[in-house]
Amino acid sequence: MKTDNLNLTQRLMDKMEGNQIEFKLTTGQLERGMETLCAFLNNEGGTVLFGVNDNGEVIGQEVSDKTKKEIAEAIRRIEPSATISISYIPIPDSSKYIISLYAEEQRHMRPFMYKGRAYQRIESVTSVMPQDKYNHLLIQRGGRYNWEAIPNPDLQISDLDENAIIGAVRAGINCGRLPETTIREEIPAILEKFDLLHDGKLNNAAAVLFGRNLYYYPQCLLRLARFKGTNKDEFIDNQRHQGNIYMLLDAAMSFFFKHLSLSGKIEGLYREEELSIPYKALRECCINAFCHRAYHRPGSSVGIAIYDDRVEIESSGTFPPDMTLEKLLGGHSSEPPNLIIANVLYKSELLESWGRGIKLMIDECRRVSIPDPEFHTNGSAVWVTFRYKNEAMGQVPDKYHPSTTQVPPKYHPSTTQVKNLIIALGEKNCSVIEMMKILNLNNRRYFTKDYLNPSVKQGLVEPLYPDQPKHPKQKYRLTAQGRALLQDGENFAAKSNPKEFHE
């Protein structure tokens, strides 16, 4: 067998370097060798030989346990997991070996990456794969080999946010996209129904949708910035949030309400308020960014930038190869690159209807007479620009001083979130969980920061046990000032659908 291996190696060396063979003198060049092996996987397969010089001369190298461990660790850094054959071929009358790493063709799993980057092989040259070629291979792969569908053996159900899962189920039942019996099922059964759990293993989509501890998913990141003026010279606000899609959507919408001005008009007895850019258009754009982005790139993220004259929402990825801008703005079928994630968002009513999001954004902008949103891509990222008139951009009202409990003149709430919490409470006494359920919110941290704390500081909401914040029966109610606000028909539009509260 050893002789056969040596003869095979000699035949390989006789071919010299090319599309399917690479020579490396020692494993001191292991990194370059692994990049080439990755390139072979993205082509028709091939072999990397260590212990052979550029002229095909056998030099050999010593092989220790450390050498074997380094090779094994390097192979584990190829994504998705690939079949690599390792052979240590002894050189006759020597203590040295030729090390052979053979990658067979695995067309159905391409593209492959090594340490987060994809490589290609052209003749005897290995180079970083261009983004457009990578995207084309990724779309060709699809199905169970797509990044979102790859199992993560280290991910456990305990790493997921159970409240977020139950919230998604309730939303799906309320809109008729899930049967009512779903709410009585165990969490593993629900995850299987969402196509997130197979053979006891969670896939990457489960972390993106419901993960709590996302240390191993740096791409689950949202960057938020409010710039002064129309360029990036000066920050007014700069934030970063990491979390699952539902958490990041809450953070994005809170940021819009914080930094975009509200305008109001009287409709009958009630005052209707609207952001400078329609809420529904911004929300739809953010959902599309979270749903359709390229999650396989660890360094990628979603970015939101607010300027005095525009909002830009950016995400990693690109349009399908045959999707022109004309098709995008016209009628087109939906081709979500992350089908599992899109399906869960649809069932939980975040995605209203596939393929109609862009029309909704355009219609909303035209409704308030601002320019249509602009859609751009450079092959590795997609960004949408919403423009509005400079005079429509007002400064965010100063927050009320934390030391005061007086309601400002005319009893006007500081933010839409405070207003919505007052409507949700009404005449009831509610716990935090009960309020979040009424408001259809999943993330307690954002609820506390943007809804509850401002309402308490402004003297509109009070706890039943103010001296015992962690009392097991702690609930909250409106103060007299809060009830006065609720009864002020000019400032509060009646809302019968709780799902609209956080919109």
XYZ file of C-alpha atoms in Angstrom:
503
model
C 0.000 0.000 0.000
C 2.830 2.396 0.859
C 4.431 1.663 -2.512
C 1.107 2.320 -4.267
C 0.756 5.634 -2.475
C 4.287 6.624 -3.418
C 3.710 5.664 -7.062
C 0.476 7.680 -7.090
C 2.284 10.661 -5.587
C 5.015 10.372 -8.224
C 2.397 10.372 -10.998
C 0.829 13.483 -9.492
C 4.184 15.221 -9.312
C 4.866 14.387 -12.939
C 1.883 16.570 -13.880
C 3.587 19.629 -12.384
C 1.526 22.391 -10.822
C -1.748 23.388 -12.425
C -5.494 23.419 -11.891
C -5.470 20.318 -9.678
C -2.077 20.054 -7.970
C 0.074 22.352 -5.816
C 3.567 21.779 -4.351
C 4.647 23.175 -0.984
C 8.077 22.680 0.516
C 6.898 22.256 4.136
C 3.842 22.831 6.317
C 5.439 26.147 7.168
C 3.405 27.132 4.096
C 0.255 25.521 5.489
C -1.835 28.693 5.233
C -1.085 29.138 1.523
C -1.655 25.437 0.973
C -5.087 25.583 2.641
C -6.076 28.558 0.497
C -5.219 26.487 -2.575
C -7.103 23.472 -1.207
C -10.127 25.743 -0.777
C -9.698 26.867 -4.384
C -9.603 23.206 -5.523
C -12.875 22.591 -3.653
C -14.412 25.487 -5.564
C -13.296 23.956 -8.853
C -12.919 20.286 -9.786
C -10.965 19.107 -6.747
C -7.210 18.664 -6.427
C -4.200 17.758 -4.293
C -1.741 19.808 -2.229
C 1.587 18.050 -1.586
C 3.910 19.148 1.229
C 7.547 18.060 1.028
C 7.958 18.812 -2.678
C 9.686 21.888 -4.122
C 8.427 24.013 -7.020
C 10.341 21.867 -9.530
C 8.611 18.675 -8.405
C 11.655 17.402 -6.502
C 10.826 15.307 -3.435
C 12.403 16.818 -0.315
C 10.123 15.471 2.373
C 9.579 16.787 5.875
C 9.416 15.534 9.429
C 5.932 14.767 10.751
C 5.171 15.161 14.464
C 1.944 15.093 16.481
C 2.024 18.901 16.379
C 2.140 18.796 12.567
C -0.899 16.523 12.436
C -2.834 18.688 14.890
C -2.085 21.855 12.893
C -3.302 20.209 9.692
C -6.474 18.930 11.349
C -7.202 22.362 12.832
C -6.653 24.049 9.461
C -9.073 21.656 7.741
C -11.721 22.459 10.366
C -11.567 26.084 9.255
C -12.935 25.215 5.823
C -16.643 26.048 5.553
C -18.869 24.260 4.872
C -17.308 21.084 6.207
C -15.491 19.328 3.352
C -14.241 15.796 2.719
C -10.420 15.964 2.739
C -8.227 12.860 2.479
C -4.939 13.101 4.405
C -2.022 10.787 3.598
C 1.432 10.664 5.216
C 3.609 8.882 2.657
C 7.052 7.753 3.931
C 10.062 8.367 1.720
C 12.177 5.181 1.385
C 15.417 5.174 3.412
C 14.423 8.396 5.162
C 12.604 9.542 8.289
C 10.706 12.110 6.270
C 7.299 12.045 4.626
C 5.323 13.558 1.811
C 2.024 14.921 3.135
C -0.860 14.719 0.691
C -4.141 16.624 1.159
C -6.675 15.584 -1.452
C -9.998 17.383 -1.942
C -12.475 15.591 -4.147
C -14.915 17.608 -6.232
C -17.978 18.606 -4.168
C -19.933 20.690 -6.639
C -23.223 20.629 -4.687
C -21.631 22.349 -1.667
C -19.729 25.185 -3.360
C -18.662 27.877 -2.590
C -16.163 26.919 0.131
C -14.324 29.375 2.349
C -11.120 29.152 4.353
C -11.059 31.467 7.380
C -14.052 33.336 6.024
C -12.705 33.941 2.498
C -13.362 32.082 -0.750
C -10.541 31.245 -3.179
C -10.326 30.241 -6.848
C -7.704 28.487 -8.984
C -6.756 29.673 -12.477
C -3.990 27.538 -14.014
C -1.307 27.441 -11.295
C -2.393 30.639 -9.498
C -4.578 30.793 -6.376
C -6.415 34.063 -5.727
C -9.325 35.448 -3.723
C -12.600 34.711 -5.501
C -14.423 37.805 -6.874
C -17.648 38.626 -5.065
C -19.887 38.210 -8.109
C -18.563 34.692 -8.742
C -19.002 33.816 -5.067
C -22.608 35.059 -5.126
C -23.313 33.052 -8.274
C -21.973 29.832 -6.706
C -23.906 30.512 -3.515
C -27.187 30.885 -5.365
C -26.452 27.703 -7.330
C -25.865 25.805 -4.065
C -29.034 26.735 -2.182
C -31.186 24.171 -0.411
C -29.827 22.305 2.576
C -26.287 23.368 1.745
C -27.037 27.065 2.170
C -25.394 28.731 5.189
C -28.654 29.170 7.076
C -29.400 25.435 6.815
C -25.980 24.212 8.000
C -26.258 22.530 11.435
C -24.301 23.997 14.326
C -23.551 21.142 16.762
C -22.513 23.645 19.459
C -25.851 25.487 19.391
C -28.320 24.348 22.056
C -31.990 25.127 22.600
C -30.963 26.839 25.849
C -29.054 29.364 23.678
C -32.343 30.523 22.123
C -34.793 33.109 23.460
C -37.919 31.147 24.357
C -39.992 34.330 24.722
C -39.070 35.329 21.165
C -40.091 31.889 19.875
C -43.445 32.009 21.673
C -43.964 35.597 20.494
C -43.426 34.519 16.887
C -45.906 31.660 17.347
C -48.549 33.968 18.831
C -48.127 36.406 15.960
C -48.462 33.554 13.473
C -51.648 32.308 15.133
C -53.150 35.818 15.274
C -52.662 36.321 11.545
C -53.842 32.820 10.635
C -50.495 31.576 9.322
C -50.020 28.999 12.081
C -52.643 26.656 13.572
C -53.819 27.477 17.111
C -52.509 24.139 18.372
C -48.920 25.337 17.776
C -48.892 27.331 21.025
C -49.388 24.113 23.015
C -46.441 22.319 21.442
C -43.036 21.923 23.067
C -40.220 24.209 21.897
C -38.361 21.432 19.970
C -41.545 20.614 18.044
C -42.042 24.290 17.186
C -38.435 24.569 15.985
C -38.896 21.500 13.796
C -42.047 23.060 12.345
C -40.025 26.189 11.581
C -37.382 23.984 9.859
C -34.759 25.050 12.426
C -34.148 21.680 14.094
C -33.240 18.412 12.342
C -32.119 15.177 14.000
C -31.657 17.027 17.277
C -29.331 19.659 15.741
C -30.117 23.355 15.369
C -29.057 25.148 12.208
C -27.595 28.629 11.755
C -30.997 30.112 10.957
C -32.146 29.279 14.509
C -29.418 31.515 15.952
C -30.158 34.369 13.545
C -33.877 34.278 14.345
C -33.969 33.487 18.060
C -30.431 33.380 19.474
C -29.547 34.961 22.817
C -25.831 34.219 23.118
C -24.470 35.154 19.694
C -20.755 35.169 20.493
C -20.073 32.855 17.555
C -22.269 34.917 15.207
C -20.552 38.317 14.887
C -22.563 38.980 11.723
C -25.769 39.344 13.804
C -24.888 43.019 14.175
C -26.731 46.285 13.645
C -24.809 49.577 13.299
C -26.743 52.780 13.932
C -25.556 56.349 13.371
C -27.096 59.816 13.367
C -24.814 62.259 11.585
C -24.854 66.030 11.827
C -25.495 67.529 8.397
C -25.345 65.549 5.165
C -21.984 63.757 5.502
C -20.129 61.553 7.998
C -17.854 64.216 9.434
C -19.590 64.454 12.814
C -21.677 62.037 14.920
C -24.676 63.017 16.984
C -25.336 59.419 18.019
C -23.496 56.153 17.302
C -24.685 52.733 18.501
C -24.013 49.032 17.908
C -26.419 46.233 18.819
C -25.938 42.483 18.550
C -28.850 40.092 18.731
C -31.457 38.107 16.849
C -33.631 39.584 14.105
C -36.513 40.497 16.421
C -34.198 42.322 18.850
C -32.420 44.193 16.075
C -35.693 45.249 14.436
C -36.877 46.704 17.767
C -33.560 48.581 18.111
C -33.766 49.936 14.555
C -37.302 51.259 14.951
C -36.487 52.830 18.329
C -33.572 54.633 16.682
C -35.832 56.042 13.969
C -38.305 57.331 16.537
C -35.461 58.891 18.498
C -33.879 60.765 15.589
C -36.583 61.418 12.968
C -39.053 64.221 13.588
C -42.756 63.660 14.137
C -45.362 65.748 12.378
C -49.024 65.749 13.292
C -52.377 66.479 11.741
C -55.897 66.467 13.131
C -58.174 63.718 11.829
C -61.614 64.240 13.376
C -61.169 64.297 17.142
C -57.720 62.746 17.078
C -54.192 63.812 16.306
C -52.340 61.531 13.858
C -48.538 61.663 13.987
C -46.088 60.511 11.326
C -42.325 60.262 10.992
C -40.434 62.272 8.360
C -40.243 59.004 6.425
C -43.258 56.682 6.802
C -42.819 54.116 9.534
C -44.099 51.268 7.357
C -41.558 52.015 4.606
C -38.636 52.056 7.069
C -39.845 48.923 8.823
C -40.305 47.012 5.562
C -36.833 48.041 4.405
C -35.267 46.888 7.693
C -37.106 43.557 7.577
C -35.856 42.980 4.032
C -32.309 43.877 5.105
C -32.375 41.388 7.992
C -34.128 38.696 5.964
C -32.245 38.763 2.661
C -28.698 39.712 3.673
C -25.590 37.533 3.251
C -25.173 35.973 6.699
C -22.337 33.674 5.631
C -19.822 36.553 5.895
C -18.757 36.870 9.574
C -17.652 40.492 9.204
C -20.912 41.667 7.637
C -23.729 43.632 9.287
C -26.767 45.830 8.705
C -26.128 49.577 8.894
C -28.546 52.479 9.350
C -27.323 56.050 8.827
C -29.551 59.094 9.386
C -28.552 62.455 7.876
C -30.337 65.790 7.761
C -31.693 65.047 4.284
C -31.822 61.262 3.976
C -31.762 57.822 5.608
C -29.562 55.023 4.236
C -30.135 51.365 5.142
C -27.352 48.991 4.053
C -26.922 45.226 4.244
C -24.452 42.674 2.901
C -25.413 40.731 -0.208
C -26.613 41.514 -3.706
C -29.555 41.062 -6.033
C -29.986 37.751 -7.905
C -27.786 37.602 -11.039
C -30.703 38.093 -13.449
C -32.449 40.759 -11.340
C -32.023 44.132 -13.047
C -33.038 47.394 -11.404
C -35.947 47.623 -13.844
C -37.223 44.203 -12.763
C -36.716 45.111 -9.125
C -38.885 48.226 -9.366
C -41.440 46.497 -11.559
C -43.340 43.300 -10.925
C -41.069 40.420 -9.922
C -41.260 37.128 -8.109
C -39.620 36.809 -4.710
C -36.397 34.776 -4.564
C -35.277 34.970 -0.922
C -31.665 33.769 -0.550
C -32.431 32.718 3.039
C -35.569 30.679 2.496
C -35.762 29.279 6.038
C -35.397 32.709 7.662
C -37.892 34.236 5.209
C -40.409 31.477 5.915
C -40.287 32.013 9.695
C -40.611 35.789 9.314
C -43.576 35.270 7.006
C -45.292 32.891 9.414
C -44.745 35.340 12.287
C -46.229 38.165 10.152
C -43.080 40.260 9.878
C -43.047 39.631 6.139
C -46.474 40.631 4.872
C -46.238 39.123 1.411
C -43.205 37.968 -0.555
C -42.264 40.132 -3.504
C -44.369 43.156 -2.479
C -42.011 44.915 -0.055
C -40.523 47.328 -2.596
C -43.952 48.369 -3.862
C -45.044 49.030 -0.272
C -42.000 51.272 0.337
C -42.630 53.248 -2.851
C -46.349 53.617 -2.177
C -45.734 54.857 1.362
C -43.226 57.477 0.206
C -45.586 58.704 -2.506
C -48.428 58.894 0.013
C -46.563 61.591 1.959
C -45.067 63.237 -1.163
C -41.402 62.459 -0.634
C -39.121 60.996 -3.359
C -39.262 57.294 -4.166
C -36.628 55.224 -2.338
C -33.421 54.605 -4.307
C -31.976 51.070 -4.579
C -28.254 50.443 -5.067
C -25.800 47.542 -5.122
C -22.057 47.217 -5.712
C -21.977 43.407 -5.896
C -21.216 42.881 -2.196
C -23.775 45.137 -0.501
C -27.266 46.528 -1.088
C -28.405 49.891 0.249
C -31.620 51.863 0.075
C -31.787 55.652 0.324
C -34.868 57.521 1.542
C -34.724 61.273 0.866
C -36.880 64.014 2.366
C -36.967 67.786 2.367
C -34.561 69.546 4.709
C -37.326 71.642 6.247
C -39.132 68.458 7.174
C -36.236 67.506 9.448
C -36.710 68.897 12.936
C -34.546 68.405 16.001
C -35.485 65.681 18.429
C -37.207 67.319 21.418
C -35.043 67.511 24.521
C -35.727 64.681 26.921
C -37.477 65.795 30.079
C -35.125 66.180 32.998
C -34.973 62.913 34.985
C -35.517 64.736 38.265
C -38.921 66.098 37.274
C -42.163 64.196 37.388
C -44.207 66.961 35.787
C -45.892 66.344 32.460
C -44.859 68.986 29.895
C -47.395 71.569 28.756
C -50.421 70.157 26.915
C -49.575 66.719 28.337
C -47.705 65.656 25.202
C -45.656 62.427 25.598
C -41.950 62.580 24.758
C -41.931 59.603 22.351
C -44.322 57.367 20.480
C -43.165 54.466 22.673
C -44.344 56.301 25.830
C -47.641 57.093 24.156
C -48.137 53.465 23.131
C -47.385 52.207 26.637
C -50.020 54.555 28.092
C -52.575 53.249 25.587
C -51.599 49.646 26.375
C -51.970 50.122 30.138
C -55.252 52.001 30.042
C -57.108 51.418 33.294
C -55.349 48.114 33.971
C -52.559 47.119 36.345
C -50.027 45.066 34.356
C -46.738 43.262 34.919
C -43.809 43.792 32.567
C -44.577 40.517 30.766
C -48.236 41.476 30.352
C -47.344 44.897 28.924
C -44.858 43.372 26.476
C -47.487 40.869 25.358
C -50.042 43.638 24.715
C -47.457 45.628 22.757
C -46.313 42.530 20.838
C -42.689 43.067 21.938
C -40.167 40.289 22.541
C -37.111 41.964 24.002
C -37.330 42.998 27.648
C -34.223 45.170 27.599
C -35.543 47.396 24.810
C -39.006 47.550 26.396
C -37.530 48.687 29.712
C -35.169 51.224 28.121
C -37.482 52.806 25.545
C -40.984 52.284 26.955
C -41.099 51.725 30.701
C -38.265 53.851 32.118
C -39.168 57.046 30.173
C -42.824 56.667 31.185
C -41.925 56.323 34.869
C -39.433 59.214 34.779
C -42.068 61.510 33.265
C -44.537 60.671 36.027
C -46.993 58.968 33.674
C -46.613 55.393 34.935
C -45.882 54.179 38.463
C -45.117 50.802 40.090
C -47.459 49.349 42.691
C -44.457 48.675 44.953
C -42.123 51.657 44.375
C -39.870 50.753 47.324
C -39.527 47.136 46.196
C -38.665 47.172 42.469
C -38.200 43.378 42.363
C -41.360 42.529 44.296
C -42.721 39.182 42.983
C -46.153 40.759 42.419
C -44.842 44.001 40.933
C -47.184 45.643 38.451
C -47.557 49.079 36.901
C -50.433 51.524 36.459
C -51.068 54.987 35.072
C -50.665 57.976 37.357
C -53.302 60.713 37.437
C -51.262 62.563 34.819
C -51.059 59.434 32.706
C -54.820 58.969 32.879
C -55.279 62.618 31.898
C -53.111 62.013 28.841
C -55.116 58.917 27.940
C -58.337 60.924 28.076
C -56.939 63.738 25.887
C -58.573 62.873 22.572
C -56.519 65.495 20.706
C -53.220 63.774 21.428
C -54.238 60.140 21.432
C -55.677 58.281 18.465
C -57.778 55.291 19.446
C -56.060 52.024 18.493
C -57.994 48.814 18.639
C -55.239 46.533 17.322
C -52.432 45.959 19.877
C -50.035 44.948 17.077
C -50.070 48.582 15.926
C -48.834 49.931 19.255
C -45.134 49.547 18.491
C -45.594 50.652 14.904
